[in-house]
Coordinates of C-alpha atoms and ligand atoms in Angstrom, one line a residue:
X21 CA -196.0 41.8 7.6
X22 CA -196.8 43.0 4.1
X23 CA -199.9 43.1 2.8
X24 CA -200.8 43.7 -1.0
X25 CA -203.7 43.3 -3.2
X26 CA -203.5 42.8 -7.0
X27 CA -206.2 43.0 -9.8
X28 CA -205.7 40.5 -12.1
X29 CA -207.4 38.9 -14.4
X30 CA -207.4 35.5 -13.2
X31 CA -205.5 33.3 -10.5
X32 CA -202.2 32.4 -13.1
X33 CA -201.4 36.4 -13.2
X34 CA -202.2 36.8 -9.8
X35 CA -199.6 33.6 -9.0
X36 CA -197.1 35.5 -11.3
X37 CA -197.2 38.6 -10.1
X38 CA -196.9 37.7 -6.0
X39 CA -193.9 35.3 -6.6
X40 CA -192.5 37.8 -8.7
X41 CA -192.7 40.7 -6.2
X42 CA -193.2 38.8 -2.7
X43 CA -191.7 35.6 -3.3
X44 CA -192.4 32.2 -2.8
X45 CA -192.5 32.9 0.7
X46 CA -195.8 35.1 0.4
X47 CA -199.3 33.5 1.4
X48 CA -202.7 34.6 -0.3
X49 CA -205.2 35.9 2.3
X50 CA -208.0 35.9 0.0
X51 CA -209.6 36.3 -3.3
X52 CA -212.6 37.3 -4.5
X53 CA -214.2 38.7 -8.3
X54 CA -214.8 42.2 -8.9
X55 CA -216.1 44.2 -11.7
X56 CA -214.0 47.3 -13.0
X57 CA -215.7 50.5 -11.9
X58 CA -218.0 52.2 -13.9
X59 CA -220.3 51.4 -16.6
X60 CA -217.9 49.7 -18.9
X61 CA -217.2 47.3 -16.0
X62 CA -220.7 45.8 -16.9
X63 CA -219.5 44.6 -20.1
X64 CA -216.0 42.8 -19.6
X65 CA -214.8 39.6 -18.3
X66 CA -215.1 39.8 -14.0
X67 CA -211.6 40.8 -12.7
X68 CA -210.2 39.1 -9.5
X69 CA -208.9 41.0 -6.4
X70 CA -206.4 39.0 -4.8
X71 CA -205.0 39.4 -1.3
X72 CA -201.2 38.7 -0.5
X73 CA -199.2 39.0 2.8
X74 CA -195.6 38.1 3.5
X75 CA -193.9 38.3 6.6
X76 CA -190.9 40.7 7.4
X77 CA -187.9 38.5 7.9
X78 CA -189.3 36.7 4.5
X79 CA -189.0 39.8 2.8
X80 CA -185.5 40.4 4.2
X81 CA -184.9 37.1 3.1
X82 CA -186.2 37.9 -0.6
X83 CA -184.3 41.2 -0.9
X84 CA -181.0 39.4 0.1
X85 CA -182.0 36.7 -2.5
X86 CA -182.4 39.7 -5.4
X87 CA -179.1 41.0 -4.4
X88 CA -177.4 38.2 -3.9
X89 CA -179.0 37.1 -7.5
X90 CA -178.0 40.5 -8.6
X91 CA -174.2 39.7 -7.3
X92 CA -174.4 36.4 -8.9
X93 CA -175.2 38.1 -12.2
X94 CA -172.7 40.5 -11.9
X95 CA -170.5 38.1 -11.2
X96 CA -171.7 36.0 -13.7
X97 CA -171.6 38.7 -16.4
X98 CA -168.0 39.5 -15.3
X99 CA -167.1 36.2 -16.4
X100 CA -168.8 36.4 -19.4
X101 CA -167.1 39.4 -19.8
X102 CA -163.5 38.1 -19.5
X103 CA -164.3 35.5 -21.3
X104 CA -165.4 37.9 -24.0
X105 CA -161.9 39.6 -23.6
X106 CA -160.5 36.4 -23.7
X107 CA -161.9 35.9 -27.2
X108 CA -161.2 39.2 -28.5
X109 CA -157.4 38.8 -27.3
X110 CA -157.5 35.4 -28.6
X111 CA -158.8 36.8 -31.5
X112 CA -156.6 39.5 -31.7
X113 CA -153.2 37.6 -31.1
X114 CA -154.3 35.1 -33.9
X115 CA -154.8 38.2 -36.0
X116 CA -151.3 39.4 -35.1
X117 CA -150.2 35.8 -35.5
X118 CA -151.8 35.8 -39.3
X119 CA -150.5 39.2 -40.0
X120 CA -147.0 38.6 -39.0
X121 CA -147.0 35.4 -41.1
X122 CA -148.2 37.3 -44.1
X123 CA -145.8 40.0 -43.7
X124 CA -142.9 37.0 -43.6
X125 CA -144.3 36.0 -46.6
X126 CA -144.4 38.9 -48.7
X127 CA -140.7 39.3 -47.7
X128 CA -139.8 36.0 -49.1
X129 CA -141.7 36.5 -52.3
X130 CA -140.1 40.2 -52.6
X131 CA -136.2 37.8 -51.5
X132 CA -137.2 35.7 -54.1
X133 CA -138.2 38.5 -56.7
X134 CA -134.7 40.3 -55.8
X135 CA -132.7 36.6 -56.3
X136 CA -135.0 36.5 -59.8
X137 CA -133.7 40.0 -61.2
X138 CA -130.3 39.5 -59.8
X139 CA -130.1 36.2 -61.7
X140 CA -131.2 37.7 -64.6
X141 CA -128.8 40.6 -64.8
X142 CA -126.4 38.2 -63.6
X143 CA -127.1 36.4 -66.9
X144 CA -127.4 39.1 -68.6
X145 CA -123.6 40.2 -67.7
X146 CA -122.4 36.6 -68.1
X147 CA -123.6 36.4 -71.7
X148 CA -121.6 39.7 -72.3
X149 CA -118.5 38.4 -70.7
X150 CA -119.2 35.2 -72.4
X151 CA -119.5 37.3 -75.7
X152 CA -116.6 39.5 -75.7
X153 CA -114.5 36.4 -74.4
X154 CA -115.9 34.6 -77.4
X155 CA -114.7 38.0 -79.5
X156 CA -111.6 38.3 -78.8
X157 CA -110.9 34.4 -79.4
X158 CA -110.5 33.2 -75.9
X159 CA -111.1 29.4 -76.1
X160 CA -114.1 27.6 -73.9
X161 CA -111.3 25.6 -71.8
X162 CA -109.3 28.4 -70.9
X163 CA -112.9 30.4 -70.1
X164 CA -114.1 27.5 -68.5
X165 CA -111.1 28.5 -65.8
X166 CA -112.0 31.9 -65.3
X167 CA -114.8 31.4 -62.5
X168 CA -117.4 33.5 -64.6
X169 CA -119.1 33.5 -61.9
X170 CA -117.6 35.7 -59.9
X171 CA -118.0 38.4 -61.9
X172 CA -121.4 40.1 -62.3
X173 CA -120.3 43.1 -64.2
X174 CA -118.2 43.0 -67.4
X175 CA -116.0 46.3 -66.5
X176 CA -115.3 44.4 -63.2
X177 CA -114.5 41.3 -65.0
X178 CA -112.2 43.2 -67.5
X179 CA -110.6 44.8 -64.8
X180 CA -109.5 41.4 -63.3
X181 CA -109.0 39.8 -66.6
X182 CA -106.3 42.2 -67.6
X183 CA -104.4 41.9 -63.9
X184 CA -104.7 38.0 -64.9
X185 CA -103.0 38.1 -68.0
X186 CA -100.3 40.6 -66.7
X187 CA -99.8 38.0 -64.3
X188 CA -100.1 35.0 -66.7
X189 CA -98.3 36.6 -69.5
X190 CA -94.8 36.2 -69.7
X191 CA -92.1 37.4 -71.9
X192 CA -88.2 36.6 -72.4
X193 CA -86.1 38.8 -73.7
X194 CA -82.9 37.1 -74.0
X195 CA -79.3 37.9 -75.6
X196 CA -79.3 35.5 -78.5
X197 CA -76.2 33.5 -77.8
X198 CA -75.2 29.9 -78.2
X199 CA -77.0 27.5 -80.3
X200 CA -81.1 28.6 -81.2
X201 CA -83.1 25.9 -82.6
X202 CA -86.8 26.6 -84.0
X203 CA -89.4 24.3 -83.9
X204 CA -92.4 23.6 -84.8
X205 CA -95.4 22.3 -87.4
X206 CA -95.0 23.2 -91.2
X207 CA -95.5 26.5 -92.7
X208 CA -95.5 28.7 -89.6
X209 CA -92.9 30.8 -90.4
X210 CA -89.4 29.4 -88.9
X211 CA -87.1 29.5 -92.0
X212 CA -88.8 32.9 -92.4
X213 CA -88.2 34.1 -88.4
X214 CA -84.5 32.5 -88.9
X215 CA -83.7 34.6 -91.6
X216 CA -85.2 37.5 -90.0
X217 CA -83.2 37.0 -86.3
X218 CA -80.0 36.1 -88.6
X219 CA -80.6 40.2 -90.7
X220 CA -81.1 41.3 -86.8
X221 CA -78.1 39.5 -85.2
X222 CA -76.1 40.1 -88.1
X223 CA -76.9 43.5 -89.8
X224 CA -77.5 45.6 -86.1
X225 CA -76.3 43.5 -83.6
X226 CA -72.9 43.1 -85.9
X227 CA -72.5 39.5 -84.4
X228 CA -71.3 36.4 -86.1
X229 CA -74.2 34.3 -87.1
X230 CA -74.3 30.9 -88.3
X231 CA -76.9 28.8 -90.1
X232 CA -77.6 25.0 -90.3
X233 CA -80.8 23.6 -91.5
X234 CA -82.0 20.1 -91.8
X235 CA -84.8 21.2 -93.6
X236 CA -84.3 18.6 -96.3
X237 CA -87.7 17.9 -97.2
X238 CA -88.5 20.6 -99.5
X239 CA -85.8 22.0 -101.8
X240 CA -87.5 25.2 -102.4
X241 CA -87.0 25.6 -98.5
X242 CA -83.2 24.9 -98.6
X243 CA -83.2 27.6 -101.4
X244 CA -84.9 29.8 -99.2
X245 CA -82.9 30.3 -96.5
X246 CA -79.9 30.0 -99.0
X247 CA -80.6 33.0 -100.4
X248 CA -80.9 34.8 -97.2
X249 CA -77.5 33.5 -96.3
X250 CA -76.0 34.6 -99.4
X251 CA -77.2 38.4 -98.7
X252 CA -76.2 38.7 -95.5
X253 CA -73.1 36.5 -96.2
X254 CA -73.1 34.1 -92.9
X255 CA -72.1 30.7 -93.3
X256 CA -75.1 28.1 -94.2
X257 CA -75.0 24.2 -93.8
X258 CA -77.5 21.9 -94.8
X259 CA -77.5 18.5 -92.9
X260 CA -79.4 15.4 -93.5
X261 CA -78.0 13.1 -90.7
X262 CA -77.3 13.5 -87.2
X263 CA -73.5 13.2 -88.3
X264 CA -73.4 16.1 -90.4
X265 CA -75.2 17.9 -87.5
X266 CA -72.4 17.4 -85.2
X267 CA -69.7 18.2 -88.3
X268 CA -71.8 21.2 -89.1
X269 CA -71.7 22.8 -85.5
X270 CA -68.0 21.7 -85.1
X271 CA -67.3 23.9 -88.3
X272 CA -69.8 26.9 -86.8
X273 CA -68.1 27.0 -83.6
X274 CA -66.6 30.3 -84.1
X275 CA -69.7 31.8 -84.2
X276 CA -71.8 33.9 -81.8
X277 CA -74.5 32.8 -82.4
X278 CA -75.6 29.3 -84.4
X279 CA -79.4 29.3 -85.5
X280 CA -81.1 26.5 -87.0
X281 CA -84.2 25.3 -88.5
X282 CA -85.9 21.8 -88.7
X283 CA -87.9 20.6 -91.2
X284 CA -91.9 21.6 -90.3
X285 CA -92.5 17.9 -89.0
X286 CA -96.2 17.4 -88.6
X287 CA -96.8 17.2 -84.7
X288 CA -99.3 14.1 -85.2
X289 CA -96.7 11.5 -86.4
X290 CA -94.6 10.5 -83.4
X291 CA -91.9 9.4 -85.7
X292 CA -91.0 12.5 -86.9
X293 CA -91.3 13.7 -83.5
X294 CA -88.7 11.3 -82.0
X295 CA -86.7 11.7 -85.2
X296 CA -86.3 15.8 -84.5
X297 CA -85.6 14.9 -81.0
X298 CA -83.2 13.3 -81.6
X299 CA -81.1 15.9 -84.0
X300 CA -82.2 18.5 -81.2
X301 CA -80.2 16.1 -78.5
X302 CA -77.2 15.9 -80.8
X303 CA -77.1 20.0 -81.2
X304 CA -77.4 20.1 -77.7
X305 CA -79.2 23.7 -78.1
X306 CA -78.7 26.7 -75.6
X307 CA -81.9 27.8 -76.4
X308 CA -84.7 25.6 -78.5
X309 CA -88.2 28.2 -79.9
X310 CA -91.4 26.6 -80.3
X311 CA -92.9 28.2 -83.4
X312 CA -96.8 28.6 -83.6
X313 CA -98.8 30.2 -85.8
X314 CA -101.4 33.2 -84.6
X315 CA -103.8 32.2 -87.0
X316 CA -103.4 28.6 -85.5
X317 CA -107.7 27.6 -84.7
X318 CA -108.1 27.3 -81.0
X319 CA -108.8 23.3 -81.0
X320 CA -105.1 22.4 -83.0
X321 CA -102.5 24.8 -80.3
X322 CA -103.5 22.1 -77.8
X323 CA -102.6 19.1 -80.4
X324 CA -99.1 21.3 -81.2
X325 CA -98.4 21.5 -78.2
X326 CA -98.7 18.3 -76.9
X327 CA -97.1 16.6 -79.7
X328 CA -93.9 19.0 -79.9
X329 CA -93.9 19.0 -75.5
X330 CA -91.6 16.0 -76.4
X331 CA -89.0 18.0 -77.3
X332 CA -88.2 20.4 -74.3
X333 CA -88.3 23.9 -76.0
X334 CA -88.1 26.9 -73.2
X335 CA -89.9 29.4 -74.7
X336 CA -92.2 30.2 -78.1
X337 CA -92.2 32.6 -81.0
X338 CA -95.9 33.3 -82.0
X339 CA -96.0 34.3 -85.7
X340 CA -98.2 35.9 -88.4
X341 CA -99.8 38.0 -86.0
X342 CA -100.6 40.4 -89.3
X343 CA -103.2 38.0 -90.5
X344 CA -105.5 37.8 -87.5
X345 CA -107.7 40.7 -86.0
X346 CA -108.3 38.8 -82.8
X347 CA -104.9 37.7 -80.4
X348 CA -106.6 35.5 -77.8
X349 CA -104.8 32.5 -79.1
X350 CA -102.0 34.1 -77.8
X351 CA -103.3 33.5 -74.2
X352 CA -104.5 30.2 -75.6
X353 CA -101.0 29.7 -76.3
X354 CA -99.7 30.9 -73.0
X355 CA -102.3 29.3 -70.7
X356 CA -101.9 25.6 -72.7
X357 CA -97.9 25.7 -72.9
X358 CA -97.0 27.8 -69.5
X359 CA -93.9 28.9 -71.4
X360 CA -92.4 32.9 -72.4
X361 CA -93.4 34.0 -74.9
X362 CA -89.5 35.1 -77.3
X363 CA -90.7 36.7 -80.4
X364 CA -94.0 38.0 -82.2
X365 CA -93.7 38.1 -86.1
X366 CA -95.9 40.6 -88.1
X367 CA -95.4 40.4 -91.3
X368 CA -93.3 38.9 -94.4
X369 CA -90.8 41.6 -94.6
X370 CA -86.9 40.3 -93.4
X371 CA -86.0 41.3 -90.7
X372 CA -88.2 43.9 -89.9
X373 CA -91.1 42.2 -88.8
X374 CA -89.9 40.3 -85.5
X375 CA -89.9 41.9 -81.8
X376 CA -89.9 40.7 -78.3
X377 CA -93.4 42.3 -77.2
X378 CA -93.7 44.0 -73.8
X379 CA -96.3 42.7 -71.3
X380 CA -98.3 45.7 -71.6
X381 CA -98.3 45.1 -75.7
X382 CA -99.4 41.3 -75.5
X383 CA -101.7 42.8 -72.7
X384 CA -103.9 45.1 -75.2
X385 CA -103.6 42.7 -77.9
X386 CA -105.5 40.0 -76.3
X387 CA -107.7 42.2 -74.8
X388 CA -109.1 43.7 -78.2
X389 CA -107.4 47.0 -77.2
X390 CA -104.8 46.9 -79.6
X391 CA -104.5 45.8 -83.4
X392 CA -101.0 44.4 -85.1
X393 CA -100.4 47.3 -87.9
Ligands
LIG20 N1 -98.2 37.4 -93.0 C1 -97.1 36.7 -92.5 N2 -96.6 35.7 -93.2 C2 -95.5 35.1 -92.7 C3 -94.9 35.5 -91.5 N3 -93.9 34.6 -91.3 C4 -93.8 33.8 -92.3 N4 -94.8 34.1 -93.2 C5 -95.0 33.4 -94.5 O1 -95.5 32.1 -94.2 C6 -95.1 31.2 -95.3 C7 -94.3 30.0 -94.7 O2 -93.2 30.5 -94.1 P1 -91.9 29.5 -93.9 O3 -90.9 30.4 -93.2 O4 -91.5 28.8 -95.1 O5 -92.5 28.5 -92.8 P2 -91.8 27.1 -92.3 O6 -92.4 26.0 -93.1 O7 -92.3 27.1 -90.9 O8 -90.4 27.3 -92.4 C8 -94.2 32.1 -96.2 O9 -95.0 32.5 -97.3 C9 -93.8 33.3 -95.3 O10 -93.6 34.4 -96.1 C10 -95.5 36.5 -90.8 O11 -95.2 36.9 -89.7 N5 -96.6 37.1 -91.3
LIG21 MG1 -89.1 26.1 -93.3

């Protein structure tokens, strides 16, 4: 049995203070008001003494009840404890989570920066290959095949540009022999490159040359290569109808080599077209020259050569080179026609201004490399 006694001030405390150390187990013996001790005692409120006994086994009882409180509460704050931890790694992985997804996003936006200044210098680039194709005369159809895209460098590009044209670029250089017709529209050249192949054929190449022409249009061009035939005395014909033609090559049949020029038919009336083809079946050509122009514009080869593909000529003679400083049309020419390329002319001067070009030479040209002169 334990016995206590508490002061208190009144019953309530008294109450308190037993459950609290004895527990509800604990009996009160007895009560009774004091005063405090001494003189002060006189003057404040009466305290009460209070008596309070609990058996043993009770107290046993009460102790296990603290402790098995106390392991509640342990237990109790061990929960609250994980579940603190809980939160916190809840909160952490969410952190993590957030991070991550913020990292992720400043790699797209630095992806997306990258694609912004690659575009740009890829724009950049195209507008100089755009520019120098533009330079050197190249025309938008023919650029339009290039894949521009491809390239984002314009040394790179130039590199594969020129192993393109070597490719594309082809050149014949034949024996002159047979029968050689020119064609082709007015004023390109062709009485001109006739006279100048008949002073090569004839003056170096010491072979017999013969000349027809049914250029009867303009008399001043009948004069012309008249004049030429007279200095470098070959035989001339001048034929008007498809009989004379065949008369005209019966009586040239001696010769090495026959050349003969057509009358610079315009390659938009079809009637002219079919009328020249028509001579050109009679001659029954070995070899038949499309003549065009270098200073041709870029939207009229594609009209000449459409209009003149009638008449199956093998290869083309690309003249008055001298009078442009850009030679894209040349690839123009090639790219449109898919044909050799025979002859470049240079100049007015007979015979001297007329070669076959090497690759390499047609290469430069059109690549701004390399001027005529
Ligand atoms: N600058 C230059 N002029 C040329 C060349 N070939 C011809 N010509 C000139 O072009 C004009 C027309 O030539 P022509 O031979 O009559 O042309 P056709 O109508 O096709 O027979 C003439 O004044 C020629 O001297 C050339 O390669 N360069
Ligand atoms: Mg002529």
């Amino acid at each position: 049995m334990v016995i206590k006694k508490y002061i208190v001030k009144n019953m309530n405390e008294a109450l308190t203070r037993i459950r609290y150390e004895l527990g509800k187990d604990a009996i009160i013996i007895s009560q009774r008001k004091i005063r405090e001790a001494g003189v002060k005692g006189y003057f404040k409120p009466k305290l009460m003494e209070v008596t309070a006994a609990l058996e043993n086994n009770k107290l046993d009882r009460k102790n296990k009840t603290i402790n098995y409180e106390k392991e509640e509460n342990i237990d109790s704050f061990k929960e609250s404890l994980n579940n603190i931890n809980k939160i916190i790694t809840k909160d952490e992985n969410k952190i993590d989570k957030e991070e991550d997804k913020l990292k992720e996003e400043v790699k797209e936006i630095k992806q997306l920066l990258n694609k912004v200044i690659q575009n740009t210098n890829k724009e950049k680039e195209d507008n100089l290959i755009k520019d120098y194709l533009n330079e050197i005369d190249i025309e938008e159809s023919v650029i339009e095949e290039l894949d521009l895209e491809d390239y984002d460098n314009i040394d790179k590009f130039k590199e594969s540009f020129r192993k393109l044209l070597v490719k594309d670029i082809k050149v014949s250089s034949q024996d002159l022999r047979g029968k050689i017709a020119l064609i082709g529209p007015t004023g390109v050249g062709k009485t001109t490159t006739i006279a100048k192949l008949a002073g090569r054929l004839a003056l170096i190449e010491k072979k017999k040359v013969g000349l027809i022409t049914i250029d009867t249009y303009r008399i001043g061009a009948v004069e012309q290569l008249k004049t030429y035939a007279e200095i470098m005395n070959i035989p001339f014909k001048v034929v008007i109808t498809l009989k004379e033609m065949e008369e005209a090559i019966k009586e040239l049949e001696d010769c090495d080599v026959v050349l003969i020029d057509t009358t610079g038919r315009s390659s938009k009336n079809t009637m002219q077209i079919s009328e020249l083809r028509a001579f050109i079946k009679k001659i029954n050509a070995d070899n038949i020259s499309l003549v065009i122009s270098g200073t041709t514009k870029n939207r009229d080869i594609e009209t000449i050569l459409r209009g003149y593909s009638e008449v199956n000529y093998e290869n083309i003679i690309i003249t008055k080179l001298d009078e442009t400083t850009s030679y894209g049309c040349i690839y123009n020419i090639i790219k449109k026609s898919n044909k050799e390329i025979a002859y470049i002319t240079t100049g007015q001067n007979v015979p001297e201004d007329i070669r076959t070009p090497s690759v390499n030479e047609v290469c430069k040209l059109i690549l701004g490399e390399d001027t005529i002169c």
